[in-house]
XYZ file of N, CA and C in Angstrom:
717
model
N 157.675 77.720 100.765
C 156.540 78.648 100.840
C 155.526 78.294 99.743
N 154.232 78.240 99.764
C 153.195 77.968 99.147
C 153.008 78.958 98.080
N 153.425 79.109 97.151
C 153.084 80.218 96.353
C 151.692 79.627 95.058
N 150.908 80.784 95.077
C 149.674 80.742 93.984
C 149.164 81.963 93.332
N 148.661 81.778 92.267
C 148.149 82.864 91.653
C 146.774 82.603 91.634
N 145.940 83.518 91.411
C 144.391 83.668 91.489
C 143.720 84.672 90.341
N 142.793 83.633 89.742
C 141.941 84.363 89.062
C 140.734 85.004 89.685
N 140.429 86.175 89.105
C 139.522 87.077 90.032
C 138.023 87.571 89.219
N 137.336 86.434 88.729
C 136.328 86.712 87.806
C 135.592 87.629 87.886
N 135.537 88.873 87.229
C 135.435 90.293 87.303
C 134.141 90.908 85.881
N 133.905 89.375 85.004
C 133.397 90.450 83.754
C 131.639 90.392 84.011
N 130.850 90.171 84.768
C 129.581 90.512 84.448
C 128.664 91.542 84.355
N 128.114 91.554 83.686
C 127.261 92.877 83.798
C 126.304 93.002 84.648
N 126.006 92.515 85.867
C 125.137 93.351 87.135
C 123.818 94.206 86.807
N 123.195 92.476 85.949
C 121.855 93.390 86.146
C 120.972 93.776 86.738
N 121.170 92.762 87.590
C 120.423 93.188 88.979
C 120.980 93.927 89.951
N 121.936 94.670 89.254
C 122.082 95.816 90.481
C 121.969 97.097 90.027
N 120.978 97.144 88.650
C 120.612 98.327 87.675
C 119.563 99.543 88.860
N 119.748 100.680 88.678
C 120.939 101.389 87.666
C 122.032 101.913 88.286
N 122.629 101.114 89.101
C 123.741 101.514 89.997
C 124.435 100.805 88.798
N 124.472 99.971 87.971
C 125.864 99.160 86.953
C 125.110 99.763 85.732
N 124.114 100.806 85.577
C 124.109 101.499 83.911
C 125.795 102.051 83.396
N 126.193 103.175 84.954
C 127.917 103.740 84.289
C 129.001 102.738 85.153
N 128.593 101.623 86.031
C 129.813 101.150 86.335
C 129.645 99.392 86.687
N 130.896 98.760 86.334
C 130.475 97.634 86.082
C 130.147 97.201 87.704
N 129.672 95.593 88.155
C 129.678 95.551 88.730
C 130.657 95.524 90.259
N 131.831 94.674 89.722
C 133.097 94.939 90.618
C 133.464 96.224 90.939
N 132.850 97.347 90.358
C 133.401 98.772 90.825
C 132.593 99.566 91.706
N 131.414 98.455 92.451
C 130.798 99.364 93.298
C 131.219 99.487 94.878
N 131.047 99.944 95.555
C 131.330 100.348 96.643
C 130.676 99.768 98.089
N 132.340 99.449 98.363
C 131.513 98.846 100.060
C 131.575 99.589 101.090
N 131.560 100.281 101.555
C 131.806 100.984 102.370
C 132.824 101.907 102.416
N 134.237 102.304 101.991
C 134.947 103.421 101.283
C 135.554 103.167 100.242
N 135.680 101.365 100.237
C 136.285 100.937 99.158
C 135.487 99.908 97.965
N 136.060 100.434 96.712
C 135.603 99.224 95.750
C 135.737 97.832 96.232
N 134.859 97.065 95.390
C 135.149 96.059 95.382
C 135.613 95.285 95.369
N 136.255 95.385 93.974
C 137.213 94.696 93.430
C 138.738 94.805 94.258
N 139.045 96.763 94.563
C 140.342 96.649 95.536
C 139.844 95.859 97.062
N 139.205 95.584 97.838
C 138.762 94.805 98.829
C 139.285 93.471 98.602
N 138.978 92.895 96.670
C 139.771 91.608 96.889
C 140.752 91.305 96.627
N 141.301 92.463 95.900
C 142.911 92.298 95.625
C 143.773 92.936 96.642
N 143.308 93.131 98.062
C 144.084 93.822 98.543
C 143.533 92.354 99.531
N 142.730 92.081 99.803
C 142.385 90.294 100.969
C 143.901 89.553 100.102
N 143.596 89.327 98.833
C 144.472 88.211 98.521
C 145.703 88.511 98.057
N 146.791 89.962 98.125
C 147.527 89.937 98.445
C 148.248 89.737 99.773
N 147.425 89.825 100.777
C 148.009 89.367 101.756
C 147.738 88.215 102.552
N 146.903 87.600 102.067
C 146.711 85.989 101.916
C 148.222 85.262 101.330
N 148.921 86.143 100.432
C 149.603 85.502 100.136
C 150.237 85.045 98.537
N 148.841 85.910 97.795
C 148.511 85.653 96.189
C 149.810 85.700 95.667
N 150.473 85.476 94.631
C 151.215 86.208 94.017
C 150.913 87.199 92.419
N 150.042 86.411 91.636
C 149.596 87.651 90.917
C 148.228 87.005 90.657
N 147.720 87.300 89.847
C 146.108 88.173 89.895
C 145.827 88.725 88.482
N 144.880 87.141 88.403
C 144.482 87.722 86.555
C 142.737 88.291 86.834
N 142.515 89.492 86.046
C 141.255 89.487 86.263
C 140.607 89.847 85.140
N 139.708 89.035 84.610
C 138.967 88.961 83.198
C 137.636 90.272 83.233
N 137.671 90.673 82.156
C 136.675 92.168 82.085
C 136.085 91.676 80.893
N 134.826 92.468 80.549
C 133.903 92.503 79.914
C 133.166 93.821 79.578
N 132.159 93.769 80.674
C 131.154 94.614 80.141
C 131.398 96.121 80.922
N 131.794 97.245 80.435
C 132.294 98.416 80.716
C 133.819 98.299 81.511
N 134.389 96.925 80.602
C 135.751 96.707 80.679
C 137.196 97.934 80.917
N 136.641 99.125 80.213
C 137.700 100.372 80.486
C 137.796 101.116 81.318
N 136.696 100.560 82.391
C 136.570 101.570 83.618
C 137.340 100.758 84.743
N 137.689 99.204 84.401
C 138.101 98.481 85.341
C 139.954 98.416 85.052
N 139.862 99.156 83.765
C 141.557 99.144 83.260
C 141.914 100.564 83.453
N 141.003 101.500 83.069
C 141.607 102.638 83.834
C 141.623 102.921 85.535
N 140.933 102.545 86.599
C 141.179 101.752 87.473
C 141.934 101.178 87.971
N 142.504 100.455 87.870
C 143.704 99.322 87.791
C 145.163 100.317 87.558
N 145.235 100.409 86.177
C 145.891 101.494 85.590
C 146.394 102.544 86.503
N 145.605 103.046 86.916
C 145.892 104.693 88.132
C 146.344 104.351 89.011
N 146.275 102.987 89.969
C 146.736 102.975 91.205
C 148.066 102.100 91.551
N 148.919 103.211 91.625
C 150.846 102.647 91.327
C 151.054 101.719 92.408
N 150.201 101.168 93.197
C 150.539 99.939 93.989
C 150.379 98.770 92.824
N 149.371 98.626 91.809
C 148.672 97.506 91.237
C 149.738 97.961 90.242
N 150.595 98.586 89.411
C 151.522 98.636 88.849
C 153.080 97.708 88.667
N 153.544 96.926 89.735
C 154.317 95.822 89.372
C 154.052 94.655 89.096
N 153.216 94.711 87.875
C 153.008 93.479 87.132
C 152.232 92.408 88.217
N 151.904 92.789 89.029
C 150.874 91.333 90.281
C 149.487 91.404 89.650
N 149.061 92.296 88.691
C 147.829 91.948 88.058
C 147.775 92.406 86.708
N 147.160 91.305 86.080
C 146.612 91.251 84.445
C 145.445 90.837 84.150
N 145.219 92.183 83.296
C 143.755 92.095 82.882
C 143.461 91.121 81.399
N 142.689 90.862 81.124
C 142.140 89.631 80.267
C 140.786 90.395 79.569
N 140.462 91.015 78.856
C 139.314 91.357 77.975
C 138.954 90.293 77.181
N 137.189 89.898 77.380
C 136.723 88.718 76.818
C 136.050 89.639 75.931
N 135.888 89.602 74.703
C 135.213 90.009 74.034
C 133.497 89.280 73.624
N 133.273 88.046 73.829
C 132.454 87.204 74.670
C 132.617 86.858 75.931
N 131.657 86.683 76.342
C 131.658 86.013 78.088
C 132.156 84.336 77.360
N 133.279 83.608 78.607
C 133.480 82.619 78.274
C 133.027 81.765 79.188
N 132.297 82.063 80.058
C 131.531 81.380 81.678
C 132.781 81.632 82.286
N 132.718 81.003 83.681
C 133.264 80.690 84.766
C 134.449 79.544 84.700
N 133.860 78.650 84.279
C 135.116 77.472 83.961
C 135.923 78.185 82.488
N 135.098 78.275 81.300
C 135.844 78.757 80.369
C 136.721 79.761 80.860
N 136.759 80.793 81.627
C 137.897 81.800 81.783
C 139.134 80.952 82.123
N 138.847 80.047 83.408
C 140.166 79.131 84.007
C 140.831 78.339 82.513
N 139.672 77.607 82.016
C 140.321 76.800 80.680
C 140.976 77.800 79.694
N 140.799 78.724 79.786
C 141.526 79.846 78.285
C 142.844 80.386 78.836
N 142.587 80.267 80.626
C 143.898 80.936 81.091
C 144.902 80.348 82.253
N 144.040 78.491 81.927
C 144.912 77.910 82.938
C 146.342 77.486 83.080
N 147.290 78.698 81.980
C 148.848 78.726 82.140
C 149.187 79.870 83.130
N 148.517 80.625 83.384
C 148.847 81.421 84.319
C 149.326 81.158 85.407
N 148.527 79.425 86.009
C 148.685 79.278 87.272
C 150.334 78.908 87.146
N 150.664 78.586 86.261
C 152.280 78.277 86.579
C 152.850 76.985 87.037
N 152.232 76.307 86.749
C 151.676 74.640 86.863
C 151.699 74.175 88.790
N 151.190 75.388 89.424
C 151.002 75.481 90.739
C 149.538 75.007 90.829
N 148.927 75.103 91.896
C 147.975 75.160 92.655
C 147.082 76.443 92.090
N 146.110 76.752 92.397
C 145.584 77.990 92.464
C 144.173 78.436 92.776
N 144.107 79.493 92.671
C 142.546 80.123 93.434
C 141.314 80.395 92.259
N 140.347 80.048 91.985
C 139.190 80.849 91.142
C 138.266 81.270 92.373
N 137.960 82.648 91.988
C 137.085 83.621 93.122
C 136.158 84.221 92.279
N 135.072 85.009 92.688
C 133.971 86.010 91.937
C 134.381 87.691 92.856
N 134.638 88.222 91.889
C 134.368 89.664 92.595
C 133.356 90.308 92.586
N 132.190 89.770 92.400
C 130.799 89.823 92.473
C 130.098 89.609 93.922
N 131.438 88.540 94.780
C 130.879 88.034 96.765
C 131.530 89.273 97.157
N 131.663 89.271 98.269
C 131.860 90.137 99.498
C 131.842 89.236 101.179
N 133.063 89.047 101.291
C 133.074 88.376 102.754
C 134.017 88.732 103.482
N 134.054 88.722 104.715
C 135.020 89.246 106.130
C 135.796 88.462 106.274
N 135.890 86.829 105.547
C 136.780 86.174 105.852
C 138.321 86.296 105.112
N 139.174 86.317 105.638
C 140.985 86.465 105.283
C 141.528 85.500 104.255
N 140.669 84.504 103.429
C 141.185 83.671 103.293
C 142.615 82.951 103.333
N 143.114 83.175 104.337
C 144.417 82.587 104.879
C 144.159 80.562 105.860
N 142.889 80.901 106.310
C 142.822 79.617 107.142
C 141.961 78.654 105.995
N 141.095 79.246 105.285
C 140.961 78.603 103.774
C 142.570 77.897 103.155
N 142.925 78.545 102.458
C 144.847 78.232 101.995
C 145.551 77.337 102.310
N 145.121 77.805 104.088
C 145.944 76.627 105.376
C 145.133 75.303 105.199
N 144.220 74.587 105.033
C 143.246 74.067 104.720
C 143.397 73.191 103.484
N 143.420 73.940 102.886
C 143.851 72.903 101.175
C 145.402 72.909 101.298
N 146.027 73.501 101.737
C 147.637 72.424 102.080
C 147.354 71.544 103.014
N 146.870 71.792 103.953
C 146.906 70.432 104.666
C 146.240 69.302 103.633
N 145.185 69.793 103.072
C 143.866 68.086 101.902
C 144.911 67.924 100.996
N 145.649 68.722 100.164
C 146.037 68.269 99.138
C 146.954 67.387 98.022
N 146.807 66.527 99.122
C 147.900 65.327 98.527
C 146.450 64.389 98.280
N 145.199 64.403 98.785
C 144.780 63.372 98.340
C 143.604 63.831 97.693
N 142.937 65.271 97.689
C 141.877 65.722 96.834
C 142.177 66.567 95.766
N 141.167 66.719 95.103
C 141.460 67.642 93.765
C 141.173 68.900 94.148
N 140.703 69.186 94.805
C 140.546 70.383 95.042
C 139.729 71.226 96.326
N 139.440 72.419 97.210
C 139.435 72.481 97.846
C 137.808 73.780 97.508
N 136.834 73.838 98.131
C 136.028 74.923 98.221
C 135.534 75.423 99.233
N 135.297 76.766 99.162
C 135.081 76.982 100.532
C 133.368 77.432 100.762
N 132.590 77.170 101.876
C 131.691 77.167 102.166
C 131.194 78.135 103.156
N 130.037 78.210 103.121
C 129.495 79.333 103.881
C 128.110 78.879 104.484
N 127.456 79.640 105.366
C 126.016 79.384 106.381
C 124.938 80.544 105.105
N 124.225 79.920 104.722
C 123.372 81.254 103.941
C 121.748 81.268 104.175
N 121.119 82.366 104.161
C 120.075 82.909 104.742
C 119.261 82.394 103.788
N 119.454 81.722 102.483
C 118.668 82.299 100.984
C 118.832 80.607 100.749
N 118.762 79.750 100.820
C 119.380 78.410 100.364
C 118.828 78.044 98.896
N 117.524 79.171 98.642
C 117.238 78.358 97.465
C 117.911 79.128 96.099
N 118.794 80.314 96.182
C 119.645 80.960 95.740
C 120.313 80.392 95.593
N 120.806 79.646 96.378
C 122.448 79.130 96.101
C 122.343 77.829 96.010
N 123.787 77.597 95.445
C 123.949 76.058 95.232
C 124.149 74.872 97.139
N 123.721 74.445 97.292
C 123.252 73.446 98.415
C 124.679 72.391 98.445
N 125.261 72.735 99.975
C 126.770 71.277 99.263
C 125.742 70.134 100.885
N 125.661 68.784 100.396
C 125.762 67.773 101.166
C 127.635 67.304 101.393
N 128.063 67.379 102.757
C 129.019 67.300 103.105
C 129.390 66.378 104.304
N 130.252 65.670 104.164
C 130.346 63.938 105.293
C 131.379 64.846 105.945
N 131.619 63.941 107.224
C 132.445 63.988 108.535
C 133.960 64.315 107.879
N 133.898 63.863 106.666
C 135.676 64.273 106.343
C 135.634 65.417 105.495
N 134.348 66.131 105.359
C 134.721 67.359 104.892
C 134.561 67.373 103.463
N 134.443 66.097 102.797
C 134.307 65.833 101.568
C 133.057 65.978 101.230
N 132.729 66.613 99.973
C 131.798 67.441 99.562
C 131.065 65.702 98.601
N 129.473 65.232 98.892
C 128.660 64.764 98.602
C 128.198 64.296 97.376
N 127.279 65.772 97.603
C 126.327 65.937 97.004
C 126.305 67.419 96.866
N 125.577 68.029 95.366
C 125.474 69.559 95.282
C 124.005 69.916 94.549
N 123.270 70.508 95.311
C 122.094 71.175 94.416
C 121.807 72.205 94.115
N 122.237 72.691 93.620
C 121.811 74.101 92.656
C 120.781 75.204 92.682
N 120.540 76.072 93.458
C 119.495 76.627 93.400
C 118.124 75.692 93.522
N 117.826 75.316 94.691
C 116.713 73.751 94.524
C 115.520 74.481 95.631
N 114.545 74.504 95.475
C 113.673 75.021 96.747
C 113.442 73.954 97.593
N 113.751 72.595 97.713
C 113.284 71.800 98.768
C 114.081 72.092 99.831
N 114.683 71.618 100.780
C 115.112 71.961 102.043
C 116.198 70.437 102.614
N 117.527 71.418 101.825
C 118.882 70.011 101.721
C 120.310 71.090 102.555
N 119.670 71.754 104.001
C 120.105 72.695 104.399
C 120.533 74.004 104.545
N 122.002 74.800 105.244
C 122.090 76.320 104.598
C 123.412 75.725 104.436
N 124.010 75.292 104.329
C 125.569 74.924 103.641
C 125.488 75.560 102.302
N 126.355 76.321 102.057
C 126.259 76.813 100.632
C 127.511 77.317 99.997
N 127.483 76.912 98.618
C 128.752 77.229 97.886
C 129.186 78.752 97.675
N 130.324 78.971 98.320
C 130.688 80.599 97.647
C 130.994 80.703 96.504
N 131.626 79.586 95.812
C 132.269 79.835 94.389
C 133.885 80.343 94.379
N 134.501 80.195 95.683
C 135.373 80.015 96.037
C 136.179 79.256 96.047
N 137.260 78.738 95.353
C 138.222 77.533 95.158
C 139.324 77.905 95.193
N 140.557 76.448 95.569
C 141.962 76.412 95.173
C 141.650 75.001 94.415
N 142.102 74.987 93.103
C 142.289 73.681 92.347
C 143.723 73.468 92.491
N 143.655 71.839 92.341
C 145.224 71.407 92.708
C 145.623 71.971 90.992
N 146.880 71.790 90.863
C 147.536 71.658 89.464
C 147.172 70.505 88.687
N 146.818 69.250 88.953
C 146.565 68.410 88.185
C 144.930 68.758 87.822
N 144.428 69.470 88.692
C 142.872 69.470 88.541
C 142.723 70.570 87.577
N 143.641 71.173 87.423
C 143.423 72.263 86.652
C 143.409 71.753 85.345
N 144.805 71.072 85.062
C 145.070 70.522 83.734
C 144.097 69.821 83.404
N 143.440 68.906 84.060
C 142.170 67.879 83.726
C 141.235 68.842 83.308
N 140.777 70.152 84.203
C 139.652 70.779 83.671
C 140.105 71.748 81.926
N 141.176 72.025 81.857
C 141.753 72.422 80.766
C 141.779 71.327 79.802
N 141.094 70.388 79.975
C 140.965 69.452 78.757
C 139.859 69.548 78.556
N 138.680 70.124 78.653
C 137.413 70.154 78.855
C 136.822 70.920 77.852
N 135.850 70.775 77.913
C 134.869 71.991 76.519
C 134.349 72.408 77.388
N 134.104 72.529 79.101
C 132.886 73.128 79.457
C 132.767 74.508 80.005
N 131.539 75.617 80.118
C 132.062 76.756 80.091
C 131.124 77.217 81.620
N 130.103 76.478 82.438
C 130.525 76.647 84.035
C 130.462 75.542 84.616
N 131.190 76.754 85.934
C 131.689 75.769 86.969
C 130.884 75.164 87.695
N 130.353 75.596 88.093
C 128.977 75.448 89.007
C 128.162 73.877 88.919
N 128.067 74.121 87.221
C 126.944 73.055 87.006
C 127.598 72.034 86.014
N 128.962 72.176 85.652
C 129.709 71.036 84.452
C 130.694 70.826 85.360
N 131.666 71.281 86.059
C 132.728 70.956 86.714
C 132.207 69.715 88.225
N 132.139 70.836 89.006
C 131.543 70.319 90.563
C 130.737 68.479 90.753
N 129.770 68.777 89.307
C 128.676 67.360 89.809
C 130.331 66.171 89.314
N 130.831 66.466 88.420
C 131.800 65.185 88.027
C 133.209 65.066 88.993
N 133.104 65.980 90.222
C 133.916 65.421 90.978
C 133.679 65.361 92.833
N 132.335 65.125 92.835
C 131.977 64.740 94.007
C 132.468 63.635 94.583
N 132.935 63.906 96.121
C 133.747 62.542 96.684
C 134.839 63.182 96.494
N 135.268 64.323 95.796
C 137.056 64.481 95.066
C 137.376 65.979 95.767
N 135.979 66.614 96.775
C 136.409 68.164 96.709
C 136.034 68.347 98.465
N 137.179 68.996 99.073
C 137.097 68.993 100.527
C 136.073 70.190 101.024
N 135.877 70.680 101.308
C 134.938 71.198 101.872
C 135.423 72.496 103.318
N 135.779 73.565 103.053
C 136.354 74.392 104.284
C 134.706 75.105 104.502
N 134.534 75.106 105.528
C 133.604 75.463 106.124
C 133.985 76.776 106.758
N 133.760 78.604 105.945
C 133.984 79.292 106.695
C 133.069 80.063 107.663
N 133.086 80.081 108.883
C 132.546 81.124 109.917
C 131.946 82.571 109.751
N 132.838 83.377 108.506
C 132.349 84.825 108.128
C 131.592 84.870 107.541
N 131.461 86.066 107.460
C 130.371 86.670 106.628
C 130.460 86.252 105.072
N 129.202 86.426 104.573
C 129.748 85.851 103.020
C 128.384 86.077 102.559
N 128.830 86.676 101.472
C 127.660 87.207 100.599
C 127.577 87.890 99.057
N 126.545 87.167 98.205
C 126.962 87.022 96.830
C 126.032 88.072 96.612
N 126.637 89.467 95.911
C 125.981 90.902 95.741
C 125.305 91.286 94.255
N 124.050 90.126 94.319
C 123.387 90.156 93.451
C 122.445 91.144 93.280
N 122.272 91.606 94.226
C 121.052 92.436 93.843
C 121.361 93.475 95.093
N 120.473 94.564 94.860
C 120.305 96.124 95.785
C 120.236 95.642 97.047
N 119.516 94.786 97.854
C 119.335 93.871 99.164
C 120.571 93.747 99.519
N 121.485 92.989 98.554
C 122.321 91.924 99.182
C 123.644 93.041 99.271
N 123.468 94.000 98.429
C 124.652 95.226 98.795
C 124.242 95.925 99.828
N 123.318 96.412 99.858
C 122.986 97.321 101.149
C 123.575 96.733 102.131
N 122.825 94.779 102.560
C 123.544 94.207 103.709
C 124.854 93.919 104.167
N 125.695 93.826 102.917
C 127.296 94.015 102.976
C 127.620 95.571 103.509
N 127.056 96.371 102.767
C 127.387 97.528 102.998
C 127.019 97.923 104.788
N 125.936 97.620 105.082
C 125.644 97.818 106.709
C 126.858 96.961 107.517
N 127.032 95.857 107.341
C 128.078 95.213 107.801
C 129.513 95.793 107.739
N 129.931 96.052 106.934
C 130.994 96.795 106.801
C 130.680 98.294 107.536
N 129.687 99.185 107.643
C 129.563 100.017 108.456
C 129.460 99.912 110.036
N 128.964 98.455 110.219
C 129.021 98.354 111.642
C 130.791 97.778 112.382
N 131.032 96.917 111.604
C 132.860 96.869 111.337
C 133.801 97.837 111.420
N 133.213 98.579 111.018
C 134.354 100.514 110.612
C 133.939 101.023 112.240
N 132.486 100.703 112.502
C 131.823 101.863 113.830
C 131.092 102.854 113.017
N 130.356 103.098 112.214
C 129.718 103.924 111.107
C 128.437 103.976 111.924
């Protein structure tokens, strides 16, 4: 059986989703009856996770009392991590890449919001992973110059990546969604660098497969981009 643990990057402060994140951080807002954050710890326990580190920050005690109260999240399947600085995106994995257990594993944002199960993602990087480092998953996006841009060949292997670019290099776009192999982890745990996005990704192009998912997927940056999760999820329920 495939077993992995997943980090669930949880600490930003959501300023663009002010003043809905003045009393609550961002992972604690609401999609439709449920938080956020339980939406992804409840997808990736039954994906398969086995535990679930999730790093806090900014109105960090609302996400531990939270956590705390609900006696399902109580047998030890999740640990919280208080940064007292932000350490980026890669820095969280590098400060806490013993967790994975010298397995495989997941880095996610609880900042997206998507309909997809990640189970056929999972299925996906077991099948690549004897010969790539790692596996990301992709999405169709409305906004391309928002997001990071993946150029991607016939085998799925990820190119080329541009970053927030306004020219027009398609809607393929990065969720920020990963399983790193175990060796990829350790390699990035040798590293000084603190994101992923823009220090990790460009130095292993050619090395990262590419799952192309079908759902919905959407990074809840701002009042827009929640509302539209939120309508979606209301039309999903029958609302």
């Amino acid at each position: 059986k495939f077993k992995m643990n997943a980090i669930l990057l949880s600490a930003g402060f959501g300023s663009r989703l002010m003043p809905i994140t003045k009393k609550i951080p961002k992972c604690m807002v609401k999609i439709g009856d449920e938080y956020l954050i339980d939406i992804w710890i409840e997808k990736l326990f039954k994906a398969n996770i086995k535990k679930i580190l999730i790093n806090t920050h900014y109105l960090s005690e609302i996400v531990k009392e939270h956590i705390e109260a609900n006696s399902f999240y109580k047998n030890n399947k999740i640990i919280l991590k208080y940064e007292k600085e932000l350490l980026g995106t890669a820095g969280t994995l590098i400060k806490n890449s013993n967790f994975f257990d010298n397995k495989d594993g997941m880095l996610l944002h609880a900042d997206n919001f998507t309909t997809d199960d990640l189970k056929g993602f999972i299925k996906f990087h077991k099948r690549n992973i004897d010969s790539y480092s790692f596996s990301m998953m992709s999405f169709k996006t409305e906004n391309p110059e928002k997001s990071g841009i993946l150029k991607v060949n016939n085998n799925n292997l990820l190119t080329n990546f541009y970053e927030k670019d306004n020219r027009d290099f398609g809607n393929e776009a990065n969720s920020a969604t990963y399983i790193l192999s175990n060796r990829m982890i350790k390699s990035i745990a040798k590293s000084k660098v603190k994101d992923f996005s823009s220090e990790v990704i460009p130095n292993y192009l050619n090395k990262i497969k590419v799952y192309k998912s079908k759902s919905f997927f959407i990074d809840i940056g701002d009042i827009r981009s929640l509302n539209k999760a939120r309508n979606i999820v209301n039309k999903y329920n029958g609302k």
